[in-house]
PDB file of C-alpha atoms and ligand atoms in Angstrom:
ATOM      1  CA  MET A   1     197.364  97.119 -11.578  1.00 87.00           C
ATOM      2  CA  VAL A   2     200.823  97.526 -12.676  1.00 94.00           C
ATOM      3  CA  ASN A   3     202.889  96.675 -15.689  1.00 97.00           C
ATOM      4  CA  PHE A   4     206.225  94.851 -15.440  1.00 98.00           C
ATOM      5  CA  LEU A   5     208.500  96.275 -18.214  1.00 98.00           C
ATOM      6  CA  SER A   6     211.995  97.081 -16.799  1.00 98.00           C
ATOM      7  CA  LEU A   7     214.212  96.350 -13.884  1.00 98.00           C
ATOM      8  CA  GLN A   8     216.062  99.511 -14.319  1.00 97.00           C
ATOM      9  CA  ARG A   9     214.476 101.540 -11.555  1.00 92.00           C
ATOM     10  CA  PHE A  10     213.123  98.609  -9.536  1.00 95.00           C
ATOM     11  CA  GLU A  11     213.720  98.583  -5.826  1.00 95.00           C
ATOM     12  CA  ARG A  12     215.222  95.895  -3.781  1.00 97.00           C
ATOM     13  CA  LYS A  13     212.093  95.546  -1.484  1.00 97.00           C
ATOM     14  CA  GLU A  14     210.017  94.733  -4.729  1.00 98.00           C
ATOM     15  CA  ILE A  15     212.314  92.132  -5.899  1.00 98.00           C
ATOM     16  CA  ASP A  16     212.687  90.485  -2.469  1.00 98.00           C
ATOM     17  CA  TYR A  17     208.885  90.500  -2.264  1.00 98.00           C
ATOM     18  CA  LEU A  18     208.757  88.726  -5.668  1.00 98.00           C
ATOM     19  CA  LEU A  19     211.313  86.076  -4.592  1.00 98.00           C
ATOM     20  CA  GLN A  20     209.210  85.564  -1.511  1.00 98.00           C
ATOM     21  CA  GLN A  21     206.039  85.381  -3.363  1.00 98.00           C
ATOM     22  CA  ALA A  22     207.638  82.875  -5.899  1.00 98.00           C
ATOM     23  CA  ALA A  23     208.492  80.556  -3.109  1.00 98.00           C
ATOM     24  CA  PHE A  24     205.062  80.820  -1.778  1.00 98.00           C
ATOM     25  CA  MET A  25     203.721  79.922  -5.170  1.00 98.00           C
ATOM     26  CA  GLU A  26     206.312  77.050  -5.594  1.00 98.00           C
ATOM     27  CA  ASN A  27     204.760  75.615  -2.295  1.00 98.00           C
ATOM     28  CA  ASN A  28     201.167  76.074  -3.290  1.00 98.00           C
ATOM     29  CA  LEU A  29     201.642  75.252  -6.937  1.00 98.00           C
ATOM     30  CA  TYR A  30     198.227  73.162  -7.096  1.00 97.00           C
ATOM     31  CA  ASN A  31     196.021  75.375  -4.527  1.00 97.00           C
ATOM     32  CA  LEU A  32     195.802  78.430  -6.339  1.00 98.00           C
ATOM     33  CA  LYS A  33     193.395  77.639  -9.292  1.00 96.00           C
ATOM     34  CA  GLU A  34     190.666  79.769  -7.762  1.00 97.00           C
ATOM     35  CA  ARG A  35     192.637  82.988  -7.488  1.00 97.00           C
ATOM     36  CA  TYR A  36     192.325  84.493 -11.021  1.00 98.00           C
ATOM     37  CA  ASN A  37     189.721  82.268 -12.546  1.00 96.00           C
ATOM     38  CA  SER A  38     187.780  85.049 -14.133  1.00 95.00           C
ATOM     39  CA  LYS A  39     190.852  86.661 -15.657  1.00 98.00           C
ATOM     40  CA  ILE A  40     192.502  86.106 -19.198  1.00 98.00           C
ATOM     41  CA  LEU A  41     195.981  86.281 -20.207  1.00 98.00           C
ATOM     42  CA  ALA A  42     197.188  86.873 -23.745  1.00 98.00           C
ATOM     43  CA  ALA A  43     200.683  86.300 -25.229  1.00 98.00           C
ATOM     44  CA  ALA A  44     201.631  88.136 -28.209  1.00 98.00           C
ATOM     45  CA  PHE A  45     204.884  86.939 -29.137  1.00 98.00           C
ATOM     46  CA  PHE A  46     206.752  88.494 -32.492  1.00 97.00           C
ATOM     47  CA  GLU A  47     209.887  86.514 -31.779  1.00 98.00           C
ATOM     48  CA  PRO A  48     210.497  82.808 -31.105  1.00 97.00           C
ATOM     49  CA  SER A  49     209.983  81.401 -27.705  1.00 97.00           C
ATOM     50  CA  THR A  50     209.920  78.245 -25.752  1.00 97.00           C
ATOM     51  CA  ARG A  51     210.346  78.739 -22.019  1.00 98.00           C
ATOM     52  CA  THR A  52     209.032  82.364 -21.636  1.00 98.00           C
ATOM     53  CA  LYS A  53     205.594  81.837 -23.400  1.00 98.00           C
ATOM     54  CA  LEU A  54     204.879  78.387 -22.228  1.00 98.00           C
ATOM     55  CA  SER A  55     205.849  79.019 -18.417  1.00 98.00           C
ATOM     56  CA  PHE A  56     203.766  82.283 -18.699  1.00 98.00           C
ATOM     57  CA  PHE A  57     200.746  79.958 -19.803  1.00 98.00           C
ATOM     58  CA  ALA A  58     201.477  77.404 -17.177  1.00 98.00           C
ATOM     59  CA  ALA A  59     201.710  79.981 -14.511  1.00 98.00           C
ATOM     60  CA  ALA A  60     198.622  81.794 -15.608  1.00 98.00           C
ATOM     61  CA  GLN A  61     196.777  78.554 -15.853  1.00 98.00           C
ATOM     62  CA  ARG A  62     198.018  77.337 -12.351  1.00 98.00           C
ATOM     63  CA  LEU A  63     196.389  80.662 -11.048  1.00 98.00           C
ATOM     64  CA  GLY A  64     193.194  79.872 -12.853  1.00 98.00           C
ATOM     65  CA  PHE A  65     193.570  82.371 -15.789  1.00 98.00           C
ATOM     66  CA  SER A  66     192.245  81.272 -19.314  1.00 98.00           C
ATOM     67  CA  THR A  67     194.830  81.884 -21.942  1.00 98.00           C
ATOM     68  CA  LEU A  68     195.042  83.329 -25.484  1.00 98.00           C
ATOM     69  CA  ASP A  69     197.827  82.898 -27.891  1.00 98.00           C
ATOM     70  CA  TYR A  70     198.105  85.649 -30.531  1.00 98.00           C
ATOM     71  CA  LEU A  71     200.291  84.218 -33.265  1.00 97.00           C
ATOM     72  CA  PRO A  72     201.482  87.187 -35.715  1.00 95.00           C
ATOM     73  CA  GLU A  73     201.829  84.829 -38.740  1.00 94.00           C
ATOM     74  CA  PHE A  74     198.268  83.741 -38.741  1.00 93.00           C
ATOM     75  CA  SER A  75     196.853  87.288 -38.029  1.00 94.00           C
ATOM     76  CA  SER A  76     195.806  90.570 -39.674  1.00 94.00           C
ATOM     77  CA  GLN A  77     199.524  91.520 -39.377  1.00 92.00           C
ATOM     78  CA  LYS A  78     199.559  89.833 -42.683  1.00 94.00           C
ATOM     79  CA  LYS A  79     197.098  92.302 -43.914  1.00 96.00           C
ATOM     80  CA  GLY A  80     198.950  95.134 -43.110  1.00 95.00           C
ATOM     81  CA  GLU A  81     197.689  95.871 -39.455  1.00 96.00           C
ATOM     82  CA  SER A  82     199.866  98.039 -37.526  1.00 94.00           C
ATOM     83  CA  ILE A  83     201.317  97.007 -34.307  1.00 94.00           C
ATOM     84  CA  GLU A  84     199.723  99.798 -32.176  1.00 93.00           C
ATOM     85  CA  ASP A  85     196.276  98.619 -33.580  1.00 94.00           C
ATOM     86  CA  THR A  86     197.110  94.865 -32.867  1.00 95.00           C
ATOM     87  CA  ILE A  87     198.093  95.772 -29.247  1.00 96.00           C
ATOM     88  CA  LYS A  88     195.356  98.148 -28.736  1.00 94.00           C
ATOM     89  CA  ILE A  89     192.733  95.435 -29.932  1.00 95.00           C
ATOM     90  CA  LEU A  90     194.241  92.481 -27.777  1.00 96.00           C
ATOM     91  CA  SER A  91     194.296  94.652 -24.883  1.00 96.00           C
ATOM     92  CA  GLY A  92     190.462  94.743 -25.233  1.00 96.00           C
ATOM     93  CA  TYR A  93     190.466  90.970 -24.916  1.00 97.00           C
ATOM     94  CA  CYS A  94     192.439  90.152 -21.832  1.00 98.00           C
ATOM     95  CA  ASP A  95     193.376  91.248 -18.543  1.00 98.00           C
ATOM     96  CA  VAL A  96     197.106  90.678 -18.968  1.00 98.00           C
ATOM     97  CA  LEU A  97     199.015  90.970 -22.159  1.00 98.00           C
ATOM     98  CA  VAL A  98     202.459  89.433 -22.193  1.00 98.00           C
ATOM     99  CA  VAL A  99     204.620  90.697 -25.216  1.00 98.00           C
ATOM    100  CA  ARG A 100     207.793  89.869 -26.913  1.00 98.00           C
ATOM    101  CA  HIS A 101     209.068  92.196 -29.642  1.00 98.00           C
ATOM    102  CA  PRO A 102     212.319  92.586 -31.526  1.00 97.00           C
ATOM    103  CA  LYS A 103     212.509  96.327 -31.152  1.00 97.00           C
ATOM    104  CA  ASN A 104     214.494  97.788 -28.346  1.00 97.00           C
ATOM    105  CA  ASN A 105     212.272 100.000 -25.669  1.00 97.00           C
ATOM    106  CA  PHE A 106     209.239  98.681 -27.768  1.00 97.00           C
ATOM    107  CA  PHE A 107     206.944  99.559 -24.706  1.00 96.00           C
ATOM    108  CA  SER A 108     207.837 103.115 -24.597  1.00 94.00           C
ATOM    109  CA  ASP A 109     205.407 103.895 -27.591  1.00 86.00           C
ATOM    110  CA  ILE A 110     202.683 101.500 -26.823  1.00 89.00           C
ATOM    111  CA  SER A 111     199.267 102.369 -25.280  1.00 84.00           C
ATOM    112  CA  CYS A 112     197.345  99.450 -23.791  1.00 89.00           C
ATOM    113  CA  ASP A 113     194.193  99.177 -21.779  1.00 88.00           C
ATOM    114  CA  CYS A 114     195.442  96.213 -19.448  1.00 96.00           C
ATOM    115  CA  THR A 115     198.610  95.249 -17.755  1.00 97.00           C
ATOM    116  CA  LEU A 116     201.438  94.765 -19.939  1.00 97.00           C
ATOM    117  CA  ILE A 117     204.379  92.466 -19.413  1.00 98.00           C
ATOM    118  CA  ASN A 118     207.592  92.667 -21.148  1.00 98.00           C
ATOM    119  CA  ALA A 119     208.771  89.143 -22.416  1.00 98.00           C
ATOM    120  CA  GLY A 120     211.885  90.639 -23.978  1.00 98.00           C
ATOM    121  CA  ASP A 121     212.225  93.732 -26.200  1.00 98.00           C
ATOM    122  CA  GLY A 122     214.975  93.378 -28.698  1.00 98.00           C
ATOM    123  CA  THR A 123     218.396  93.620 -27.119  1.00 98.00           C
ATOM    124  CA  ASN A 124     217.009  95.744 -24.277  1.00 98.00           C
ATOM    125  CA  GLU A 125     215.605  93.826 -21.337  1.00 98.00           C
ATOM    126  CA  HIS A 126     214.052  90.548 -20.337  1.00 98.00           C
ATOM    127  CA  PRO A 127     212.799  91.426 -16.697  1.00 98.00           C
ATOM    128  CA  THR A 128     210.895  88.356 -15.873  1.00 98.00           C
ATOM    129  CA  GLN A 129     213.871  86.141 -16.755  1.00 98.00           C
ATOM    130  CA  ALA A 130     215.987  88.212 -14.342  1.00 98.00           C
ATOM    131  CA  ILE A 131     213.733  87.589 -11.279  1.00 99.00           C
ATOM    132  CA  ILE A 132     213.767  83.712 -12.341  1.00 99.00           C
ATOM    133  CA  ASP A 133     217.654  84.009 -12.308  1.00 99.00           C
ATOM    134  CA  LEU A 134     217.676  85.628  -8.997  1.00 98.00           C
ATOM    135  CA  TYR A 135     215.154  83.143  -7.468  1.00 99.00           C
ATOM    136  CA  THR A 136     217.430  80.208  -8.754  1.00 98.00           C
ATOM    137  CA  ILE A 137     220.304  81.836  -6.926  1.00 98.00           C
ATOM    138  CA  LYS A 138     218.281  82.745  -3.775  1.00 98.00           C
ATOM    139  CA  LYS A 139     216.988  79.037  -3.657  1.00 98.00           C
ATOM    140  CA  ALA A 140     220.476  77.505  -4.133  1.00 98.00           C
ATOM    141  CA  PHE A 141     222.513  79.800  -1.536  1.00 98.00           C
ATOM    142  CA  SER A 142     219.843  81.177   0.544  1.00 98.00           C
ATOM    143  CA  LYS A 143     221.229  84.433  -0.103  1.00 98.00           C
ATOM    144  CA  ILE A 144     222.308  86.803  -2.989  1.00 98.00           C
ATOM    145  CA  ASP A 145     224.396  89.457  -0.939  1.00 98.00           C
ATOM    146  CA  GLY A 146     228.243  88.543  -0.778  1.00 98.00           C
ATOM    147  CA  LEU A 147     228.102  86.365  -3.973  1.00 98.00           C
ATOM    148  CA  ASN A 148     230.757  86.623  -6.656  1.00 98.00           C
ATOM    149  CA  PHE A 149     229.535  86.294 -10.362  1.00 98.00           C
ATOM    150  CA  LEU A 150     230.998  85.655 -13.570  1.00 98.00           C
ATOM    151  CA  ILE A 151     228.897  86.567 -16.608  1.00 98.00           C
ATOM    152  CA  VAL A 152     229.907  85.230 -19.863  1.00 98.00           C
ATOM    153  CA  GLY A 153     228.599  85.373 -23.453  1.00 98.00           C
ATOM    154  CA  ASP A 154     226.934  88.147 -25.646  1.00 98.00           C
ATOM    155  CA  LEU A 155     226.762  90.829 -23.228  1.00 98.00           C
ATOM    156  CA  LYS A 156     225.966  93.302 -25.957  1.00 98.00           C
ATOM    157  CA  ASN A 157     222.747  91.677 -27.371  1.00 98.00           C
ATOM    158  CA  GLY A 158     221.872  89.599 -24.657  1.00 98.00           C
ATOM    159  CA  ARG A 159     218.817  91.104 -22.988  1.00 98.00           C
ATOM    160  CA  THR A 160     218.622  88.613 -20.063  1.00 98.00           C
ATOM    161  CA  VAL A 161     221.976  89.911 -18.905  1.00 98.00           C
ATOM    162  CA  HIS A 162     220.904  93.668 -19.096  1.00 98.00           C
ATOM    163  CA  SER A 163     217.855  93.125 -16.815  1.00 98.00           C
ATOM    164  CA  LEU A 164     220.049  90.761 -14.463  1.00 98.00           C
ATOM    165  CA  LEU A 165     222.572  93.573 -14.042  1.00 98.00           C
ATOM    166  CA  PHE A 166     219.781  95.970 -13.112  1.00 98.00           C
ATOM    167  CA  ALA A 167     218.550  93.385 -10.642  1.00 98.00           C
ATOM    168  CA  LEU A 168     221.959  92.836  -9.030  1.00 98.00           C
ATOM    169  CA  ALA A 169     222.783  96.340  -8.550  1.00 98.00           C
ATOM    170  CA  ASN A 170     220.475  96.295  -5.734  1.00 98.00           C
ATOM    171  CA  TYR A 171     222.619  93.624  -4.071  1.00 98.00           C
ATOM    172  CA  ASP A 172     226.003  93.581  -2.396  1.00 98.00           C
ATOM    173  CA  VAL A 173     227.467  91.271  -4.864  1.00 98.00           C
ATOM    174  CA  TYR A 174     230.824  91.366  -7.154  1.00 98.00           C
ATOM    175  CA  VAL A 175     230.421  90.864 -11.016  1.00 98.00           C
ATOM    176  CA  ASN A 176     232.944  89.698 -13.433  1.00 98.00           C
ATOM    177  CA  LEU A 177     232.220  90.072 -17.058  1.00 98.00           C
ATOM    178  CA  PHE A 178     233.761  88.070 -19.876  1.00 98.00           C
ATOM    179  CA  CYS A 179     232.745  88.508 -23.724  1.00 97.00           C
ATOM    180  CA  PRO A 180     234.332  87.707 -26.989  1.00 96.00           C
ATOM    181  CA  LYS A 181     235.599  90.761 -28.971  1.00 94.00           C
ATOM    182  CA  GLY A 182     232.873  93.054 -30.082  1.00 94.00           C
ATOM    183  CA  LEU A 183     230.086  91.775 -27.717  1.00 97.00           C
ATOM    184  CA  SER A 184     230.844  94.125 -24.587  1.00 97.00           C
ATOM    185  CA  PRO A 185     227.644  95.871 -23.331  1.00 98.00           C
ATOM    186  CA  ASP A 186     227.063  99.129 -25.027  1.00 97.00           C
ATOM    187  CA  LYS A 187     228.281 102.434 -23.305  1.00 97.00           C
ATOM    188  CA  SER A 188     224.651 103.682 -23.296  1.00 97.00           C
ATOM    189  CA  PHE A 189     223.658 100.508 -21.165  1.00 98.00           C
ATOM    190  CA  LEU A 190     226.610 100.857 -18.767  1.00 97.00           C
ATOM    191  CA  ASP A 191     225.715 104.507 -18.359  1.00 97.00           C
ATOM    192  CA  LYS A 192     222.424 103.195 -16.936  1.00 97.00           C
ATOM    193  CA  LEU A 193     224.065 101.661 -14.205  1.00 97.00           C
ATOM    194  CA  SER A 194     225.056 103.480 -10.924  1.00 95.00           C
ATOM    195  CA  ASN A 195     228.622 104.351 -10.250  1.00 95.00           C
ATOM    196  CA  ASP A 196     228.380 102.476  -7.092  1.00 96.00           C
ATOM    197  CA  PHE A 197     227.560  99.335  -8.806  1.00 97.00           C
ATOM    198  CA  LEU A 198     230.013  99.921 -11.481  1.00 97.00           C
ATOM    199  CA  LYS A 199     232.723  99.822  -8.803  1.00 97.00           C
ATOM    200  CA  ARG A 200     231.760  96.278  -8.138  1.00 98.00           C
ATOM    201  CA  ILE A 201     231.769  95.322 -11.788  1.00 98.00           C
ATOM    202  CA  SER A 202     235.034  94.181 -13.620  1.00 97.00           C
ATOM    203  CA  PHE A 203     235.987  92.891 -17.112  1.00 97.00           C
ATOM    204  CA  THR A 204     238.057  90.026 -17.209  1.00 97.00           C
ATOM    205  CA  SER A 205     240.035  88.729 -20.220  1.00 94.00           C
ATOM    206  CA  LYS A 206     240.253  85.275 -18.830  1.00 92.00           C
ATOM    207  CA  MET A 207     237.559  82.574 -17.613  1.00 95.00           C
ATOM    208  CA  ASP A 208     238.928  81.924 -14.081  1.00 96.00           C
ATOM    209  CA  LEU A 209     236.157  79.918 -12.082  1.00 97.00           C
ATOM    210  CA  SER A 210     238.381  79.790  -9.056  1.00 96.00           C
ATOM    211  CA  ASN A 211     236.385  82.315  -6.886  1.00 96.00           C
ATOM    212  CA  ILE A 212     233.127  82.282  -8.571  1.00 98.00           C
ATOM    213  CA  ASP A 213     229.821  81.293  -7.009  1.00 98.00           C
ATOM    214  CA  VAL A 214     227.459  81.930  -9.788  1.00 98.00           C
ATOM    215  CA  LEU A 215     228.723  81.419 -13.425  1.00 98.00           C
ATOM    216  CA  TYR A 216     225.894  82.891 -15.699  1.00 98.00           C
ATOM    217  CA  VAL A 217     226.576  81.568 -19.342  1.00 98.00           C
ATOM    218  CA  THR A 218     224.705  83.122 -22.281  1.00 98.00           C
ATOM    219  CA  ARG A 219     224.680  82.171 -26.118  1.00 98.00           C
ATOM    220  CA  VAL A 220     225.765  84.638 -29.033  1.00 98.00           C
ATOM    221  CA  GLN A 221     222.599  86.070 -30.402  1.00 97.00           C
ATOM    222  CA  TYR A 222     223.360  85.535 -34.001  1.00 96.00           C
ATOM    223  CA  GLU A 223     219.802  86.736 -35.165  1.00 95.00           C
ATOM    224  CA  ARG A 224     220.796  90.070 -33.952  1.00 96.00           C
ATOM    225  CA  PHE A 225     223.686  90.511 -36.389  1.00 94.00           C
ATOM    226  CA  LYS A 226     223.230  92.352 -39.400  1.00 90.00           C
ATOM    227  CA  GLY A 227     224.634  91.457 -42.863  1.00 87.00           C
ATOM    228  CA  LYS A 228     227.009  88.553 -42.949  1.00 85.00           C
ATOM    229  CA  LYS A 229     226.613  86.137 -39.890  1.00 85.00           C
ATOM    230  CA  PRO A 230     229.784  85.075 -38.124  1.00 89.00           C
ATOM    231  CA  LYS A 231     229.974  81.570 -36.901  1.00 92.00           C
ATOM    232  CA  ASN A 232     231.265  79.706 -33.835  1.00 94.00           C
ATOM    233  CA  ILE A 233     231.865  82.940 -31.804  1.00 96.00           C
ATOM    234  CA  GLU A 234     231.152  80.953 -28.627  1.00 96.00           C
ATOM    235  CA  ASN A 235     234.200  78.774 -29.236  1.00 96.00           C
ATOM    236  CA  SER A 236     236.362  81.349 -27.385  1.00 95.00           C
ATOM    237  CA  TYR A 237     234.236  80.608 -24.046  1.00 97.00           C
ATOM    238  CA  VAL A 238     233.243  77.013 -24.262  1.00 98.00           C
ATOM    239  CA  LEU A 239     232.951  75.560 -20.739  1.00 97.00           C
ATOM    240  CA  THR A 240     235.518  72.965 -20.395  1.00 96.00           C
ATOM    241  CA  PRO A 241     236.291  70.338 -17.872  1.00 93.00           C
ATOM    242  CA  GLU A 242     239.732  72.222 -17.376  1.00 95.00           C
ATOM    243  CA  LEU A 243     237.933  75.364 -16.658  1.00 97.00           C
ATOM    244  CA  LEU A 244     235.572  73.679 -14.167  1.00 97.00           C
ATOM    245  CA  SER A 245     238.558  71.910 -12.557  1.00 96.00           C
ATOM    246  CA  LYS A 246     239.078  75.110 -10.741  1.00 96.00           C
ATOM    247  CA  ALA A 247     235.574  75.673  -9.552  1.00 98.00           C
ATOM    248  CA  LYS A 248     234.623  76.000  -6.011  1.00 97.00           C
ATOM    249  CA  LYS A 249     232.269  72.985  -5.078  1.00 97.00           C
ATOM    250  CA  GLU A 250     229.387  75.363  -4.476  1.00 97.00           C
ATOM    251  CA  LEU A 251     229.715  76.863  -7.882  1.00 98.00           C
ATOM    252  CA  LYS A 252     226.182  76.978  -9.611  1.00 98.00           C
ATOM    253  CA  ILE A 253     225.954  77.429 -13.454  1.00 98.00           C
ATOM    254  CA  LEU A 254     222.817  79.440 -14.882  1.00 98.00           C
ATOM    255  CA  HIS A 255     222.048  79.808 -18.634  1.00 98.00           C
ATOM    256  CA  PRO A 256     218.783  81.331 -19.629  1.00 98.00           C
ATOM    257  CA  LEU A 257     218.692  78.851 -22.673  1.00 98.00           C
ATOM    258  CA  PRO A 258     218.522  78.116 -25.451  1.00 98.00           C
ATOM    259  CA  ARG A 259     222.161  77.044 -25.523  1.00 98.00           C
ATOM    260  CA  LEU A 260     224.599  76.588 -28.428  1.00 97.00           C
ATOM    261  CA  LYS A 261     228.142  75.146 -28.067  1.00 97.00           C
ATOM    262  CA  GLU A 262     229.162  77.241 -25.145  1.00 98.00           C
ATOM    263  CA  LEU A 263     227.485  74.922 -22.723  1.00 98.00           C
ATOM    264  CA  PRO A 264     228.233  71.237 -23.371  1.00 98.00           C
ATOM    265  CA  GLN A 265     225.772  68.656 -22.646  1.00 98.00           C
ATOM    266  CA  LYS A 266     228.331  66.732 -20.536  1.00 96.00           C
ATOM    267  CA  ILE A 267     228.057  69.538 -18.004  1.00 97.00           C
ATOM    268  CA  ASP A 268     224.475  68.734 -17.303  1.00 98.00           C
ATOM    269  CA  SER A 269     225.384  65.738 -14.980  1.00 96.00           C
ATOM    270  CA  THR A 270     227.709  67.729 -13.050  1.00 96.00           C
ATOM    271  CA  PRO A 271     226.369  69.325  -9.547  1.00 96.00           C
ATOM    272  CA  TYR A 272     227.188  72.586 -11.096  1.00 98.00           C
ATOM    273  CA  ALA A 273     224.462  72.531 -13.510  1.00 98.00           C
ATOM    274  CA  HIS A 274     221.499  74.511 -12.379  1.00 98.00           C
ATOM    275  CA  TYR A 275     219.897  75.731 -15.672  1.00 98.00           C
ATOM    276  CA  PHE A 276     217.282  73.125 -15.795  1.00 98.00           C
ATOM    277  CA  GLN A 277     216.102  74.058 -12.246  1.00 98.00           C
ATOM    278  CA  GLN A 278     216.178  77.664 -13.338  1.00 98.00           C
ATOM    279  CA  ALA A 279     213.976  77.053 -16.444  1.00 98.00           C
ATOM    280  CA  ARG A 280     211.554  75.063 -13.982  1.00 98.00           C
ATOM    281  CA  ASN A 281     211.341  78.032 -11.738  1.00 98.00           C
ATOM    282  CA  GLY A 282     210.052  80.098 -14.456  1.00 98.00           C
ATOM    283  CA  VAL A 283     206.565  78.765 -13.404  1.00 98.00           C
ATOM    284  CA  PRO A 284     206.280  80.007  -9.875  1.00 98.00           C
ATOM    285  CA  VAL A 285     208.307  83.122 -10.556  1.00 99.00           C
ATOM    286  CA  ARG A 286     205.973  84.132 -13.290  1.00 98.00           C
ATOM    287  CA  MET A 287     202.879  83.187 -11.002  1.00 98.00           C
ATOM    288  CA  ALA A 288     204.491  85.732  -8.361  1.00 98.00           C
ATOM    289  CA  ILE A 289     204.796  88.398 -11.188  1.00 98.00           C
ATOM    290  CA  LEU A 290     201.151  88.048 -12.521  1.00 98.00           C
ATOM    291  CA  ASP A 291     199.993  88.152  -8.932  1.00 98.00           C
ATOM    292  CA  TYR A 292     202.135  91.355  -8.163  1.00 98.00           C
ATOM    293  CA  CYS A 293     201.019  93.019 -11.231  1.00 98.00           C
ATOM    294  CA  LEU A 294     197.261  92.475 -10.689  1.00 97.00           C
ATOM    295  CA  LYS A 295     197.263  93.204  -6.823  1.00 94.00           C
ATOM    296  CA  LYS A 296     199.288  96.233  -6.971  1.00 81.00           C
TER     297      LYS A 296
HETATM  298  C1  LIG B 301     216.351  84.239 -23.749  1.00 88.71           C
HETATM  299  C2  LIG B 301     215.858  85.376 -24.430  1.00 88.71           C
HETATM  300  O1  LIG B 301     214.646  85.294 -25.292  1.00 88.71           O
HETATM  301  O2  LIG B 301     216.314  86.494 -24.604  1.00 88.71           O
HETATM  302  N1  LIG B 301     215.540  83.157 -23.780  1.00 88.71           N
HETATM  303  C3  LIG B 301     214.789  83.078 -22.632  1.00 88.71           C
HETATM  304  O3  LIG B 301     213.837  83.658 -22.564  1.00 88.71           O
HETATM  305  N2  LIG B 301     214.936  82.096 -21.771  1.00 88.71           N
HETATM  306  C4  LIG B 301     217.575  84.033 -23.892  1.00 88.71           C
HETATM  307  C5  LIG B 301     218.191  83.767 -25.400  1.00 88.71           C
HETATM  308  O4  LIG B 301     217.444  83.775 -26.398  1.00 88.71           O
HETATM  309  O5  LIG B 301     219.379  83.386 -25.570  1.00 88.71           O
END
């Protein structure tokens, strides 16, 4: 049994194994109901979620798990129970506990009696989303090595980008980063990336799609801003038909969703749009992650 908390030190062979297992899960979506039918998965989300929580439930139920949904606003948290006690108690009721929490590095202070999965810790990481991203890319291109990425948006607060970069560091890829002023990744995050990978990352001041295979778009994480919230920051990187007119025909656009104005709905009907497939891939990928955690 292992936890799934970060991709920072995750090795390529483990990611490749998960991608291969996710393909197996996708091909056997309806045949695996017996695999974990004595197990229970609980979700404790202290921040809103649509895709992550429900696709974890769907993944778990496809594998035969029963599921428990802890809702903080209707719990003893309202009576002042500490988060440490809550996690401890929940871990006695399930075999796998999936947690989303607004605090960065939340899991470093947590003790738990069952398998723990990070479903997003503040602005830090969202490791299961990054495996979904890689699975989506691998399915579309049949490879990851050799691809050219442009990652745009809130690279400071967007946890999906952080986990994605940790994962991509294992592959022979080139990464261009474009972000509005003030939303560059923190130095403390960049310091965690190897020098070898940093040499393959460049910051660009122009959204040029002409040589890009994967465009990974993210929203501005307005809820992370302290004090007066700025507005419409994403106007500086809205994906327009003009920008897309330079794209290669193989370009795939990914977005962890939810989206704001940066990704207009009219892109949905273009062959580049890949974000709904990406969201759907959440189920087989999370099945593979649950299986990996429990088997190991
Ligand atoms: C992301 C998250 O929660 O970090 N959502 C998701 O899980 N797909 C991205 C976001 O909220 O912008």
